[in-house]
PDB file of C-alpha atoms in Angstrom:
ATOM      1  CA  UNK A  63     -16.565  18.660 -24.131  1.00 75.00           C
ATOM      2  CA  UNK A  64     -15.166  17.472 -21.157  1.00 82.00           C
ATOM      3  CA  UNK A  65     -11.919  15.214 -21.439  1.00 88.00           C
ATOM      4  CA  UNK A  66     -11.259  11.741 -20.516  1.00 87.00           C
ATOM      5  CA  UNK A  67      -9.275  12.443 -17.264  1.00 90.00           C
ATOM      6  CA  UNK A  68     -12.322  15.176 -16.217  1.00 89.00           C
ATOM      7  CA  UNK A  69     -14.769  12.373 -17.113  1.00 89.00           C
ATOM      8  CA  UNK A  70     -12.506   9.667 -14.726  1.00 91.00           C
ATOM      9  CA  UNK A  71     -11.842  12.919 -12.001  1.00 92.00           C
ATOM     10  CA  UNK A  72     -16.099  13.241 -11.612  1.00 92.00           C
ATOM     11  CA  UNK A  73     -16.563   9.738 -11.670  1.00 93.00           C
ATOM     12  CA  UNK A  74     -13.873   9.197  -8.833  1.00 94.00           C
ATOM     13  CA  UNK A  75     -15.562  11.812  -6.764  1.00 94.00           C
ATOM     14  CA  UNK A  76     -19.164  10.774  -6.916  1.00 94.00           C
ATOM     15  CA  UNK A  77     -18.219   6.756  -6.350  1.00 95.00           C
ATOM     16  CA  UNK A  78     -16.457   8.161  -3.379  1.00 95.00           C
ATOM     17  CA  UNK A  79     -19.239  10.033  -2.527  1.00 94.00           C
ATOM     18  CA  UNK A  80     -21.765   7.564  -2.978  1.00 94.00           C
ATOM     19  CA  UNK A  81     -20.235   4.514  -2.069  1.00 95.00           C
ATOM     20  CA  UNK A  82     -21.056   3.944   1.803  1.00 94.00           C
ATOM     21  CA  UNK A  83     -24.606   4.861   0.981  1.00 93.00           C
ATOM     22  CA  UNK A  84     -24.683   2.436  -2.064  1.00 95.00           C
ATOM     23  CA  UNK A  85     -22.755   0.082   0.456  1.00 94.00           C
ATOM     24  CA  UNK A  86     -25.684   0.578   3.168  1.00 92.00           C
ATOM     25  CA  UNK A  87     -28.617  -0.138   0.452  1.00 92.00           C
ATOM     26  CA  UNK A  88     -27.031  -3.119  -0.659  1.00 92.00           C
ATOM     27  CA  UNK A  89     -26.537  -4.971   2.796  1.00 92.00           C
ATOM     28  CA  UNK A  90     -30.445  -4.079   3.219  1.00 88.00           C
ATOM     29  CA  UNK A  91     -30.977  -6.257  -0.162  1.00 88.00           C
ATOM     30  CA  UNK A  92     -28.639  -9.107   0.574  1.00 87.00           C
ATOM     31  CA  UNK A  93     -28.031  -9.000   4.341  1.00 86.00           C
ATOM     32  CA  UNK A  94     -24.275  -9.735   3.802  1.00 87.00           C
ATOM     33  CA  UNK A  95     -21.558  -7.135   4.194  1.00 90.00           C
ATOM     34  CA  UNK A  96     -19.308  -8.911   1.360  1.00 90.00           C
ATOM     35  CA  UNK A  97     -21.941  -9.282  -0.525  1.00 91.00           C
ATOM     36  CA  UNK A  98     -23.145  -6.368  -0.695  1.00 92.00           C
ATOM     37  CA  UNK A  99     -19.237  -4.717  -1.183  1.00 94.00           C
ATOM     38  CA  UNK A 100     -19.419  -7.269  -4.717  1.00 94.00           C
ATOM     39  CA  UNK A 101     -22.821  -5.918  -5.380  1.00 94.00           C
ATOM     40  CA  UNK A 102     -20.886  -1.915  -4.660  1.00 96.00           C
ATOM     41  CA  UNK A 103     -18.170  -3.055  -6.791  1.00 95.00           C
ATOM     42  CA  UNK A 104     -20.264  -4.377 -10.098  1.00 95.00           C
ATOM     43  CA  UNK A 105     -22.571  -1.251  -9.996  1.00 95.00           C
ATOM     44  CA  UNK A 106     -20.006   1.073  -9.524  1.00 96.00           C
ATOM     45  CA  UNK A 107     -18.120  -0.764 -12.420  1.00 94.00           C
ATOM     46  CA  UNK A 108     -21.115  -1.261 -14.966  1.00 95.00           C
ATOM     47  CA  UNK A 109     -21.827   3.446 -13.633  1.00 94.00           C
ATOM     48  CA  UNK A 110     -18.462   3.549 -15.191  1.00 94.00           C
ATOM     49  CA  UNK A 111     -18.545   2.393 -18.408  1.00 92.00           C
ATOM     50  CA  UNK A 112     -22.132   4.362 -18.595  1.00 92.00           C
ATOM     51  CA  UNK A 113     -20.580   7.590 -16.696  1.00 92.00           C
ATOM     52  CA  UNK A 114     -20.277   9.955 -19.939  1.00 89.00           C
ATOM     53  CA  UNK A 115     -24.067   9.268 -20.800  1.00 90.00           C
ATOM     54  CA  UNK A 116     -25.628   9.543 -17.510  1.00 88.00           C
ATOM     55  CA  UNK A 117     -27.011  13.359 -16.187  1.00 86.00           C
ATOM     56  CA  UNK A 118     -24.874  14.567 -13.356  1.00 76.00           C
ATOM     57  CA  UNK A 119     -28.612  15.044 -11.637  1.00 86.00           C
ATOM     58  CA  UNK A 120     -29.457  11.788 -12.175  1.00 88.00           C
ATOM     59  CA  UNK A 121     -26.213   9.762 -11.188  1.00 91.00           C
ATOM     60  CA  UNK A 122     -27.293   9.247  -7.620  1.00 92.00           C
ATOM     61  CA  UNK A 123     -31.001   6.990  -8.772  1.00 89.00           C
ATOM     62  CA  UNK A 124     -29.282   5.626 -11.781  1.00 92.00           C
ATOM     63  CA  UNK A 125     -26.286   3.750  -9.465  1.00 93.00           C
ATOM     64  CA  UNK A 126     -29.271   3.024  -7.311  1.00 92.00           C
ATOM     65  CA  UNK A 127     -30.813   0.877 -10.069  1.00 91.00           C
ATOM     66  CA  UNK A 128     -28.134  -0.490 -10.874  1.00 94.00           C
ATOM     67  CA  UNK A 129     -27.181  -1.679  -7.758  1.00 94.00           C
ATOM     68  CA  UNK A 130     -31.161  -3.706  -7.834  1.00 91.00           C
ATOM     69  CA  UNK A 131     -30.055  -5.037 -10.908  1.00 91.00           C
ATOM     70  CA  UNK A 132     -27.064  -6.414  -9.912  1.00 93.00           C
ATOM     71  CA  UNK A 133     -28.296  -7.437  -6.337  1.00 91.00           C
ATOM     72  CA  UNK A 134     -31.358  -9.574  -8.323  1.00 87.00           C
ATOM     73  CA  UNK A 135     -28.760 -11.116 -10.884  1.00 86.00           C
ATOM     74  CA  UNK A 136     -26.842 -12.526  -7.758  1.00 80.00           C
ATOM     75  CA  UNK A 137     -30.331 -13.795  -6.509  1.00 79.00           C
ATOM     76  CA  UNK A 138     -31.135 -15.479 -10.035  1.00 75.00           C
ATOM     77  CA  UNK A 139     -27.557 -17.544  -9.834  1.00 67.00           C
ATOM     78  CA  UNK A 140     -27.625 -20.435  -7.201  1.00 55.00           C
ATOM     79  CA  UNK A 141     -24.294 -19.967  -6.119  1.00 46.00           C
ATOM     80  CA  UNK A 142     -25.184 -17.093  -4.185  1.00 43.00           C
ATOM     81  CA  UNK A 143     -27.675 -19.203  -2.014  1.00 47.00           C
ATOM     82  CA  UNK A 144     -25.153 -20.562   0.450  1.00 48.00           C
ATOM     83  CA  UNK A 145     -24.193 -20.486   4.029  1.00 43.00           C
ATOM     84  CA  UNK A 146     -25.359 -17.530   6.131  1.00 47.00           C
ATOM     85  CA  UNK A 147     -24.141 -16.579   9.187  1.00 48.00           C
ATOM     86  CA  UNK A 148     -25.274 -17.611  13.056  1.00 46.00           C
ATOM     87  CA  UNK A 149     -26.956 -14.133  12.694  1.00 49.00           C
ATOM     88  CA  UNK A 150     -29.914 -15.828  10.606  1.00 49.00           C
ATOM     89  CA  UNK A 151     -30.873 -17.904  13.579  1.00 45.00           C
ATOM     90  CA  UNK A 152     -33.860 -17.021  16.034  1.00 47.00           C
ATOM     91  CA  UNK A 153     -33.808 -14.209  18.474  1.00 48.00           C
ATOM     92  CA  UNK A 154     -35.432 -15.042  21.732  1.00 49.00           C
ATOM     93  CA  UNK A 155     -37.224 -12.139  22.922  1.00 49.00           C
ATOM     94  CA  UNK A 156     -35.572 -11.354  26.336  1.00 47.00           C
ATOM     95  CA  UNK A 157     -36.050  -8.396  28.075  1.00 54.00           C
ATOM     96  CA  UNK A 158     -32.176  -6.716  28.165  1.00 57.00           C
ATOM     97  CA  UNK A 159     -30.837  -3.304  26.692  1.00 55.00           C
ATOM     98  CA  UNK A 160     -29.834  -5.156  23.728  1.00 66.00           C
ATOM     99  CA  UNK A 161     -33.456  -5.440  22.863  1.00 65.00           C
ATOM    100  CA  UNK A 162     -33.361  -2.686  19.703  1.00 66.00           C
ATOM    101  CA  UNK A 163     -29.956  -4.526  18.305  1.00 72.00           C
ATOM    102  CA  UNK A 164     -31.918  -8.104  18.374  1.00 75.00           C
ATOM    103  CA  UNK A 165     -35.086  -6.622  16.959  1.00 75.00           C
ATOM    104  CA  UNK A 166     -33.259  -4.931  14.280  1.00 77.00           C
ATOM    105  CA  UNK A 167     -31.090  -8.483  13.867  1.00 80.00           C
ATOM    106  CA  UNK A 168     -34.646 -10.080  13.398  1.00 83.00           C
ATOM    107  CA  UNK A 169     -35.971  -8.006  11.026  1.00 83.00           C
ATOM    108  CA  UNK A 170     -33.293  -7.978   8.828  1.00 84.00           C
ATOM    109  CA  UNK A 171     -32.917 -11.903   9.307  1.00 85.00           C
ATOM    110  CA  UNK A 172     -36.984 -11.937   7.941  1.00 87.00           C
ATOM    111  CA  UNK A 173     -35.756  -9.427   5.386  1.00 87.00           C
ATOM    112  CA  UNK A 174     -33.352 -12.076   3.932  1.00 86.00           C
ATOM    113  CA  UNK A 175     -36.112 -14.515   3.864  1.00 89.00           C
ATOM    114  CA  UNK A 176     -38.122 -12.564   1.501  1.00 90.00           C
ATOM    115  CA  UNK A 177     -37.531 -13.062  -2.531  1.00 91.00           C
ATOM    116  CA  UNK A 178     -35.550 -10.481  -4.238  1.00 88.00           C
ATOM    117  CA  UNK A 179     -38.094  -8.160  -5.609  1.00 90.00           C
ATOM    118  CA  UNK A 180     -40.235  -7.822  -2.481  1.00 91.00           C
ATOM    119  CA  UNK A 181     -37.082  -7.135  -0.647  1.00 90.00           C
ATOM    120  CA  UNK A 182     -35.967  -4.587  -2.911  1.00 89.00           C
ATOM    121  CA  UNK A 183     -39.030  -3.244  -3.155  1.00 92.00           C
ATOM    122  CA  UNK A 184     -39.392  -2.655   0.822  1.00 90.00           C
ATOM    123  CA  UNK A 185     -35.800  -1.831   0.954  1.00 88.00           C
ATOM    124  CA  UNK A 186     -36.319   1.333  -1.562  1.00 89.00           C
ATOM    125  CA  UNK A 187     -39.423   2.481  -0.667  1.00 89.00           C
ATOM    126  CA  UNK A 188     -39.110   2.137   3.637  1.00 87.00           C
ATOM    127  CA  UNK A 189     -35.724   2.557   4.131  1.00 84.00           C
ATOM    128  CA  UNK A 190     -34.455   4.679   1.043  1.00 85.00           C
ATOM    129  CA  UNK A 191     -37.773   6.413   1.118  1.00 85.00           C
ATOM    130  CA  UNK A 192     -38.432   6.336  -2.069  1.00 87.00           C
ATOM    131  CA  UNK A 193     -42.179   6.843  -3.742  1.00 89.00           C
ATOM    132  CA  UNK A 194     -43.776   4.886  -5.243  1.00 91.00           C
ATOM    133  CA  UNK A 195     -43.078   6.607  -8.931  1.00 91.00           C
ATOM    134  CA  UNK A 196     -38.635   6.671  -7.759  1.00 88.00           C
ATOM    135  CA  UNK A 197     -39.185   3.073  -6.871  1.00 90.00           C
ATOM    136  CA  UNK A 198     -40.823   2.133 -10.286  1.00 90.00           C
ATOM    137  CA  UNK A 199     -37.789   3.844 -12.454  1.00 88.00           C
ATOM    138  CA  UNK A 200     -34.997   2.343  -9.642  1.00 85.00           C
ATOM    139  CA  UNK A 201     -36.227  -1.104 -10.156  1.00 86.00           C
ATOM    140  CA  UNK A 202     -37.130  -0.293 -14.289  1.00 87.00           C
ATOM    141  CA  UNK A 203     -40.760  -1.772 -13.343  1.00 90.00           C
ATOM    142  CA  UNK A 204     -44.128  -0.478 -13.535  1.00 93.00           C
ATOM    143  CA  UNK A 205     -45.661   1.150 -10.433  1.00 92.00           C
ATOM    144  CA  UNK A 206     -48.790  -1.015 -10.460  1.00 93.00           C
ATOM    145  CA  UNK A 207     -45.509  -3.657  -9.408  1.00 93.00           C
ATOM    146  CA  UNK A 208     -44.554  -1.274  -6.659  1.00 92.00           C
ATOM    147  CA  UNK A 209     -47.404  -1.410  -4.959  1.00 93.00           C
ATOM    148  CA  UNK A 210     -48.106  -5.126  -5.301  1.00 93.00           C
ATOM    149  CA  UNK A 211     -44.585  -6.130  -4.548  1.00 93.00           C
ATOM    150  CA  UNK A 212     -44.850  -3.938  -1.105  1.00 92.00           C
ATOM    151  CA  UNK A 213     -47.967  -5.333   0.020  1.00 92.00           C
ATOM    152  CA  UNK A 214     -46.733  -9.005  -0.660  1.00 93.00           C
ATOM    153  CA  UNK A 215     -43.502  -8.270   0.875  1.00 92.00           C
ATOM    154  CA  UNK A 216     -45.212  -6.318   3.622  1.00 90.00           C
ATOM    155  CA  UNK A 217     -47.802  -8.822   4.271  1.00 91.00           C
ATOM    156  CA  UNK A 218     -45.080 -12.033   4.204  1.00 92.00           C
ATOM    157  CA  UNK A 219     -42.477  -9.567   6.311  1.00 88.00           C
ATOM    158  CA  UNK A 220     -45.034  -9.258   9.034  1.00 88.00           C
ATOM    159  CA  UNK A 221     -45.592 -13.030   8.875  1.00 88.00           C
ATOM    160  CA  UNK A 222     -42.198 -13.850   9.328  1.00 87.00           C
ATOM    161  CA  UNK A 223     -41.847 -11.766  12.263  1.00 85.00           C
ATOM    162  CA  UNK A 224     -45.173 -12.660  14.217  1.00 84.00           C
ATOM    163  CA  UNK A 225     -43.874 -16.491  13.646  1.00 71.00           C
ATOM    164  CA  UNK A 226     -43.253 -17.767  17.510  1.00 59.00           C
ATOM    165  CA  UNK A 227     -39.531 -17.923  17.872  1.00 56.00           C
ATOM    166  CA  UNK A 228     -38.554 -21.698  18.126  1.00 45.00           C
ATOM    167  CA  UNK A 229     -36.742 -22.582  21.259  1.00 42.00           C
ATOM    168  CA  UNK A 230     -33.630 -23.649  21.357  1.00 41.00           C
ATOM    169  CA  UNK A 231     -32.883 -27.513  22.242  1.00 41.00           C
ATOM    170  CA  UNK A 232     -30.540 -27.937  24.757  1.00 36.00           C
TER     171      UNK A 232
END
């Protein structure tokens, strides 16, 4: 049995480990650096007090589920909802070799617009590459839900981002 301050020693290493990547996933889902440090902060936190029950193998998809969690519980409170950033407003579509930075600023702007699940969803299975079965545990869902939640978030993502930019009034 290992002790308490081998227990704490793991856990130290593996948050430090894990935490830019966790860090990464969670802007994805809320599209807001502090944000997503909060979101780091409560999963890391809530791994914690779990730490001595959780396989070593497992660790890395278990903090990723928690991390969902958490991101949808901010979604479910209102206060959360508030002021974004000027990065939320249009892109015009200008020929210039900032082209890839404003694209990716657009996307994730349409990611933001998307409800919590269907942006999860995309988030684990596109950009974490996850399958279909990982995303079902990650999100503690059913993968029938996967695949529906992708399609709708899919199908509404590619909406938002064939939407005609509106100009700007000068």
């Amino acid at each position: 049995m290992k002790t308490k301050e081998q227990q704490e020693a793991e856990f130290r290493s593996f948050a430090i480990a894990q935490r830019e990547s966790l860090r990464r996933y969670a802007y994805l889902l809320c599209g807001d650096w502090y944000e997503a440090d909060d979101i780091v902060q409560k999963a890391l936190t809530k791994m914690f007090a779990a730490w001595r029950r959780v396989e070593p193998g497992g660790a890395p998809a278990y903090v990723r589920k928690i991390v969902t969690n958490v991101y949808i519980s901010h979604r479910r409170l209102g206060w959360v909802r508030r002021e974004r950033s000027s990065a939320d407003l249009p892109v015009q579509r200008l020929e210039r070799p900032q082209e890839a930075v404003d694209v990716r600023l657009e996307v994730v702007a349409a990611l933001n617009r998307l409800p919590a699940r269907q942006r999860a969803t995309l988030v684990l299975r596109y950009w974490e590459q996850l399958s279909v079965d990982e995303t079902a545990t990650a999100m503690g869902c059913s993968t029938g839900t996967v695949k529906s939640q992708s399609a709708k978030g899919l199908r509404k993502l590619k909406d938002l981002l064939t939407d005609p930019v509106i100009p700007a009034r000068v």
